[in-house]
Amino acid sequence: MAEVFVLVEHRRGEIRDITFEMLSGCRDVAKSLDASVTAVLLGKNVDNFVEQLKSWADKILVVEDDKLENFNAEAYQKVLSHLIKERNPVLTLIGHTSFGMDLAPALAAELGIPLATDCIGFEVKDGALIAIRQMYGGKVNARFSFKKSPYMATIRSAAFKAEELGLSAEVEKVPSPLTEEVTTKRFLEYVEAVVGEVDITQAERIVAIGRGVGDYSDEKVRSMIEELANELGAVIACSRPIVDKGWLPKDRQVGTSGKTVKPKLYLALGISGAFQHVAGMSASETIVAVNKDPKAPIFTVADYGIVDDLFKVVPALTEKIREIKGGS
Amino acid sequence: MKIVVCVKHVPDTAEADVVITPDKKGIKKEGLAFGINEWDEYALEEAILTKEKYGGEVVAITIGGKDSEDTLRRCLAKGADRAVRVEDPALEGSDAYALAKALGAVIKKEMPDYDIIFTGTQAGDDGFAQVGQTLAETLGIPHAALVTKVEIQDGKAKIHRELEGGLEEVLEIQLPAVLAVQTGINEPRYVSIMGIRKAKKKELKVLNLSDVGLSPDEVGEKGSLLKLEELYVPPVEKMAEILTGAPEETAARLASILDEKGLIPK
């Protein structure tokens, strides 16, 4: 029977969510391709992971090696290309994560396998795989076909739901094909983002700013936002561009590469709503978005939206909130 | 140091209306502003900073039509020493894999003794996040994606890669290598008047496929492994309740909604 490979992603002793999302999300496509699902686990001392994965796959393929303790794209590529050549899975799935982005393109190129990155869904048409992915910052979806099989794809975080499967996987241990130390790329250490005085993950109310606020180093812009946040008793967080410009510290960034927040109120100002940002705030209780682009993806996540210039809306909103507070 | 930076000329669609063309293979370009891909702006800055620190030469490379010379001129004005643009009808329909092959061929021709190649981690238009890493594989050198810090020492680079949740990993990578940089790695400089003046005297070379030793079959649809079938408007599963009216009105309505929900502290 054909196999679908799902690469297990783990870091610092924990299996990452994307793994379960892929294992669960690929069942339909595996069925359409007449394939079983094999979780491919690379690492060192991974017995604990094997136990956790048993109910999520038909088979678990385990390669243990000291050289696989921490993720290393070069070492992973060597092992995976060996496994893929040996077993010829019809489809290999890898997370579209920092880890997968580093690994998949070079692996696919080495093997000459077509790769569709950042996929959010699949279709099988006349036995051939079609990948669905987004372009232009999520404003457009695209269907891509693969020139030949086998296929490889990287999967966007949270594109699929991880739903308990209740399977009992067969476990197969494979000797590591790594004969020597990987010298071209060496892991040294992890570094955590510097923790500032405000913990946005604990905030009940968040005013979040994005590219649409323009120059946040401008005193007028800053005080406009701060006044609103003060009236709401909210902390100020942001999307990536604000941190890239150095206007707010990294610990204020909401999204996949920053923090995940679940406040009672998330007020997004000038944030377009790229999936990387949405992944960090979609669980908020009430989401409000102000953006002048009516097609900004943020409006598909928000409960309430105002399509207008935030420089007009924000001062008016601050004023109205003051009135309400003054009247009570 | 011999430094290559690969750049792409892309439309800015962040706040623009994106309209799919009738053949469903592309988007309408009218009304869109084009410029250097955001990630590549940081890659360019990193290339120039590297040259300023260690000396050497920066060559900026792009694959694209005449209009992409705007992006190359920007590279030259900021401090790249020369620029190369590859244009060929056979490149039409190339996927990330084919583009990486083409870039590799240009680099081998234009700067075969490169020490470091910078690219952006992804492009804002197609979002593949694939070209830099694939390029490294075709050149047989190591790579790193989502690079947020680079320190070069003795034929190696100590780099930081962005992981999820605010975490970074520190790696040592052997040079030559492809470093695909993440936004925020540096503070891209502005283009100066002096820079624009100097750029006019710098070389901007245009090559075709045969100049870089590639056959038409190696690129375009024939040389690609992935094919765009169609673009479509994403289905909307959920939409916010849009408050309409003048700012005064929408703000008042929103304030009372927040008040009803007990979200205004008193």
Short mmCIF file of N, CA, C and O in Angstrom, two decimals, chain A residues 36-107:
data_model
loop_
_atom_site.label_atom_id
_atom_site.label_comp_id
_atom_site.label_asym_id
_atom_site.label_seq_id
_atom_site.Cartn_x
_atom_site.Cartn_y
_atom_site.Cartn_z
N SER A 36 -1.76 4.77 3.19
CA SER A 36 -1.81 4.81 4.65
C SER A 36 -0.92 5.97 5.11
O SER A 36 -0.15 6.51 4.32
N VAL A 37 -1.04 6.33 6.40
CA VAL A 37 -0.30 7.48 6.89
C VAL A 37 0.82 7.04 7.85
O VAL A 37 0.57 6.34 8.83
N THR A 38 2.02 7.45 7.53
CA THR A 38 3.19 7.11 8.34
C THR A 38 3.78 8.37 8.95
O THR A 38 4.14 9.30 8.23
N ALA A 39 3.85 8.38 10.28
CA ALA A 39 4.52 9.50 10.96
C ALA A 39 6.01 9.20 10.95
O ALA A 39 6.43 8.11 11.35
N VAL A 40 6.80 10.14 10.47
CA VAL A 40 8.25 9.93 10.40
C VAL A 40 8.90 10.73 11.52
O VAL A 40 8.82 11.96 11.56
N LEU A 41 9.51 10.02 12.45
CA LEU A 41 10.04 10.63 13.65
C LEU A 41 11.55 10.53 13.70
O LEU A 41 12.12 9.44 13.76
N LEU A 42 12.21 11.67 13.66
CA LEU A 42 13.67 11.72 13.73
C LEU A 42 14.05 12.39 15.04
O LEU A 42 13.46 13.41 15.40
N GLY A 43 15.02 11.84 15.75
CA GLY A 43 15.44 12.48 16.99
C GLY A 43 16.31 11.59 17.83
O GLY A 43 16.88 10.61 17.35
N LYS A 44 16.40 11.97 19.10
CA LYS A 44 17.21 11.21 20.05
C LYS A 44 16.34 10.97 21.29
O LYS A 44 15.67 11.88 21.74
N ASN A 45 16.33 9.76 21.80
CA ASN A 45 15.47 9.39 22.94
C ASN A 45 14.02 9.80 22.72
O ASN A 45 13.49 10.66 23.40
N VAL A 46 13.39 9.17 21.75
CA VAL A 46 12.06 9.63 21.35
C VAL A 46 10.92 8.68 21.77
O VAL A 46 9.81 8.80 21.28
N ASP A 47 11.20 7.76 22.69
CA ASP A 47 10.17 6.79 23.11
C ASP A 47 8.88 7.47 23.55
O ASP A 47 7.77 7.04 23.24
N ASN A 48 9.05 8.55 24.29
CA ASN A 48 7.92 9.32 24.79
C ASN A 48 7.07 9.88 23.64
O ASN A 48 5.84 9.86 23.68
N PHE A 49 7.73 10.33 22.59
CA PHE A 49 7.01 10.84 21.41
C PHE A 49 6.26 9.70 20.73
O PHE A 49 5.13 9.87 20.26
N VAL A 50 6.88 8.53 20.65
CA VAL A 50 6.27 7.39 19.99
C VAL A 50 4.93 7.08 20.67
O VAL A 50 3.91 6.90 20.00
N GLU A 51 4.93 7.10 21.99
CA GLU A 51 3.69 6.84 22.74
C GLU A 51 2.62 7.85 22.38
O GLU A 51 1.47 7.50 22.12
N GLN A 52 3.02 9.13 22.35
CA GLN A 52 2.04 10.19 22.06
C GLN A 52 1.48 10.10 20.64
O GLN A 52 0.36 10.52 20.38
N LEU A 53 2.28 9.54 19.74
CA LEU A 53 1.87 9.54 18.33
C LEU A 53 1.07 8.30 17.93
O LEU A 53 0.45 8.28 16.88
N LYS A 54 1.08 7.28 18.79
CA LYS A 54 0.50 6.00 18.41
C LYS A 54 -0.94 6.07 17.90
O LYS A 54 -1.30 5.37 16.97
N SER A 55 -1.73 6.90 18.52
CA SER A 55 -3.15 6.94 18.12
C SER A 55 -3.40 7.87 16.93
O SER A 55 -4.52 8.07 16.51
N TRP A 56 -2.32 8.43 16.38
CA TRP A 56 -2.49 9.44 15.33
C TRP A 56 -2.06 8.98 13.93
O TRP A 56 -2.22 9.72 12.96
N ALA A 57 -1.48 7.79 13.82
CA ALA A 57 -0.98 7.36 12.50
C ALA A 57 -1.15 5.86 12.33
O ALA A 57 -1.40 5.14 13.31
N ASP A 58 -1.01 5.38 11.09
CA ASP A 58 -1.06 3.94 10.84
C ASP A 58 0.27 3.30 11.17
O ASP A 58 0.34 2.15 11.56
N LYS A 59 1.31 4.08 10.98
CA LYS A 59 2.64 3.57 11.24
C LYS A 59 3.54 4.70 11.74
O LYS A 59 3.32 5.86 11.38
N ILE A 60 4.50 4.34 12.58
CA ILE A 60 5.51 5.35 12.98
C ILE A 60 6.87 4.80 12.59
O ILE A 60 7.24 3.69 12.96
N LEU A 61 7.56 5.61 11.82
CA LEU A 61 8.90 5.23 11.38
C LEU A 61 9.87 6.04 12.25
O LEU A 61 9.81 7.26 12.27
N VAL A 62 10.74 5.33 12.96
CA VAL A 62 11.61 6.03 13.91
C VAL A 62 13.08 5.92 13.51
O VAL A 62 13.57 4.82 13.24
N VAL A 63 13.74 7.05 13.44
CA VAL A 63 15.19 7.05 13.23
C VAL A 63 15.82 7.79 14.40
O VAL A 63 15.56 8.98 14.62
N GLU A 64 16.61 7.05 15.19
CA GLU A 64 17.26 7.69 16.35
C GLU A 64 18.75 7.85 16.10
O GLU A 64 19.41 6.94 15.60
N ASP A 65 19.24 9.04 16.45
CA ASP A 65 20.66 9.32 16.25
C ASP A 65 21.00 10.54 17.10
O ASP A 65 20.23 11.50 17.16
N ASP A 66 22.14 10.51 17.76
CA ASP A 66 22.57 11.68 18.55
C ASP A 66 22.64 12.93 17.68
O ASP A 66 22.41 14.03 18.15
N LYS A 67 22.94 12.72 16.42
CA LYS A 67 23.11 13.86 15.51
C LYS A 67 21.76 14.48 15.13
O LYS A 67 21.71 15.50 14.45
N LEU A 68 20.67 13.84 15.56
CA LEU A 68 19.34 14.36 15.24
C LEU A 68 18.66 14.97 16.46
O LEU A 68 17.46 15.24 16.46
N GLU A 69 19.44 15.20 17.51
CA GLU A 69 18.85 15.70 18.75
C GLU A 69 18.13 17.04 18.54
O GLU A 69 16.99 17.22 18.94
N ASN A 70 18.82 17.97 17.93
CA ASN A 70 18.20 19.26 17.60
C ASN A 70 17.97 19.31 16.09
O ASN A 70 18.69 18.68 15.34
N PHE A 71 16.97 20.07 15.71
CA PHE A 71 16.69 20.18 14.29
C PHE A 71 17.90 20.76 13.56
O PHE A 71 18.49 21.73 13.98
N ASN A 72 18.26 20.12 12.48
CA ASN A 72 19.33 20.60 11.62
C ASN A 72 18.93 20.23 10.20
O ASN A 72 18.82 19.06 9.87
N ALA A 73 18.67 21.24 9.38
CA ALA A 73 18.14 20.99 8.04
C ALA A 73 19.05 20.06 7.26
O ALA A 73 18.57 19.21 6.50
N GLU A 74 20.35 20.18 7.45
CA GLU A 74 21.28 19.35 6.66
C GLU A 74 21.17 17.88 7.08
O GLU A 74 21.10 16.99 6.24
N ALA A 75 21.16 17.64 8.39
CA ALA A 75 21.07 16.27 8.89
C ALA A 75 19.71 15.66 8.55
O ALA A 75 19.61 14.52 8.09
N TYR A 76 18.65 16.44 8.76
CA TYR A 76 17.30 15.96 8.44
C TYR A 76 17.17 15.64 6.96
O TYR A 76 16.54 14.68 6.56
N GLN A 77 17.76 16.49 6.14
CA GLN A 77 17.66 16.28 4.69
C GLN A 77 18.31 14.95 4.30
O GLN A 77 17.76 14.21 3.49
N LYS A 78 19.47 14.68 4.89
CA LYS A 78 20.17 13.43 4.56
C LYS A 78 19.31 12.21 4.92
O LYS A 78 19.16 11.29 4.13
N VAL A 79 18.74 12.24 6.13
CA VAL A 79 17.95 11.09 6.58
C VAL A 79 16.68 10.95 5.75
O VAL A 79 16.33 9.86 5.30
N LEU A 80 15.99 12.07 5.54
CA LEU A 80 14.72 12.01 4.81
C LEU A 80 14.91 11.61 3.35
O LEU A 80 14.11 10.86 2.80
N SER A 81 15.95 12.12 2.73
CA SER A 81 16.12 11.76 1.32
C SER A 81 16.42 10.25 1.22
O SER A 81 15.94 9.58 0.31
N HIS A 82 17.14 9.73 2.19
CA HIS A 82 17.40 8.29 2.24
C HIS A 82 16.07 7.53 2.39
O HIS A 82 15.81 6.58 1.64
N LEU A 83 15.25 7.94 3.34
CA LEU A 83 13.97 7.24 3.59
C LEU A 83 13.03 7.33 2.39
O LEU A 83 12.35 6.37 2.05
N ILE A 84 12.98 8.51 1.78
CA ILE A 84 12.06 8.70 0.65
C ILE A 84 12.51 7.86 -0.55
O ILE A 84 11.69 7.22 -1.22
N LYS A 85 13.81 7.82 -0.78
CA LYS A 85 14.31 7.00 -1.90
C LYS A 85 14.01 5.53 -1.65
O LYS A 85 13.64 4.79 -2.55
N GLU A 86 14.20 5.12 -0.41
CA GLU A 86 14.02 3.72 -0.05
C GLU A 86 12.56 3.28 -0.11
O GLU A 86 12.25 2.19 -0.56
N ARG A 87 11.64 4.15 0.36
CA ARG A 87 10.25 3.71 0.53
C ARG A 87 9.27 4.36 -0.43
O ARG A 87 8.12 3.96 -0.49
N ASN A 88 9.72 5.36 -1.13
CA ASN A 88 8.91 6.02 -2.16
C ASN A 88 7.48 6.38 -1.74
O ASN A 88 6.51 5.93 -2.35
N PRO A 89 7.31 7.18 -0.69
CA PRO A 89 5.97 7.61 -0.30
C PRO A 89 5.34 8.44 -1.41
O PRO A 89 6.06 9.19 -2.09
N VAL A 90 4.04 8.31 -1.60
CA VAL A 90 3.38 9.05 -2.68
C VAL A 90 3.35 10.55 -2.36
O VAL A 90 3.41 11.39 -3.26
N LEU A 91 3.30 10.85 -1.06
CA LEU A 91 3.25 12.26 -0.64
C LEU A 91 4.01 12.41 0.68
O LEU A 91 3.85 11.59 1.58
N THR A 92 4.83 13.45 0.75
CA THR A 92 5.52 13.76 2.01
C THR A 92 5.05 15.13 2.49
O THR A 92 5.09 16.09 1.73
N LEU A 93 4.57 15.16 3.73
CA LEU A 93 4.09 16.43 4.30
C LEU A 93 5.02 16.91 5.40
O LEU A 93 5.44 16.13 6.27
N ILE A 94 5.32 18.18 5.35
CA ILE A 94 6.20 18.82 6.33
C ILE A 94 5.53 20.13 6.72
O ILE A 94 4.85 20.75 5.90
N GLY A 95 5.67 20.55 7.96
CA GLY A 95 5.04 21.80 8.40
C GLY A 95 5.63 23.01 7.68
O GLY A 95 6.84 23.04 7.43
N HIS A 96 4.78 23.98 7.34
CA HIS A 96 5.32 25.23 6.79
C HIS A 96 5.67 26.12 7.98
O HIS A 96 5.05 27.15 8.24
N THR A 97 6.66 25.66 8.71
CA THR A 97 7.11 26.32 9.92
C THR A 97 8.54 26.77 9.66
O THR A 97 9.08 26.52 8.58
N SER A 98 9.16 27.36 10.64
CA SER A 98 10.55 27.78 10.49
C SER A 98 11.41 26.57 10.12
O SER A 98 12.29 26.65 9.25
N PHE A 99 11.11 25.48 10.75
CA PHE A 99 11.79 24.21 10.57
C PHE A 99 11.54 23.66 9.15
O PHE A 99 12.48 23.34 8.42
N GLY A 100 10.29 23.61 8.75
CA GLY A 100 9.94 23.06 7.44
C GLY A 100 10.39 23.92 6.29
O GLY A 100 10.79 23.44 5.23
N MET A 101 10.34 25.25 6.51
CA MET A 101 10.78 26.19 5.47
C MET A 101 12.27 26.02 5.18
O MET A 101 12.73 26.21 4.08
N ASP A 102 13.01 25.67 6.22
CA ASP A 102 14.45 25.50 6.08
C ASP A 102 14.77 24.18 5.39
O ASP A 102 15.77 24.07 4.68
N LEU A 103 13.93 23.20 5.61
CA LEU A 103 14.22 21.83 5.17
C LEU A 103 13.64 21.46 3.80
O LEU A 103 14.34 20.94 2.93
N ALA A 104 12.33 21.69 3.64
CA ALA A 104 11.61 21.10 2.50
C ALA A 104 12.13 21.51 1.11
O ALA A 104 12.29 20.64 0.25
N PRO A 105 12.39 22.80 0.88
CA PRO A 105 12.79 23.16 -0.49
C PRO A 105 14.05 22.46 -0.97
O PRO A 105 14.11 21.98 -2.11
N ALA A 106 15.06 22.39 -0.12
CA ALA A 106 16.31 21.75 -0.53
C ALA A 106 16.13 20.24 -0.68
O ALA A 106 16.66 19.62 -1.60
N LEU A 107 15.34 19.66 0.21
CA LEU A 107 15.06 18.22 0.14
C LEU A 107 14.35 17.88 -1.17
O LEU A 107 14.73 16.94 -1.88
#
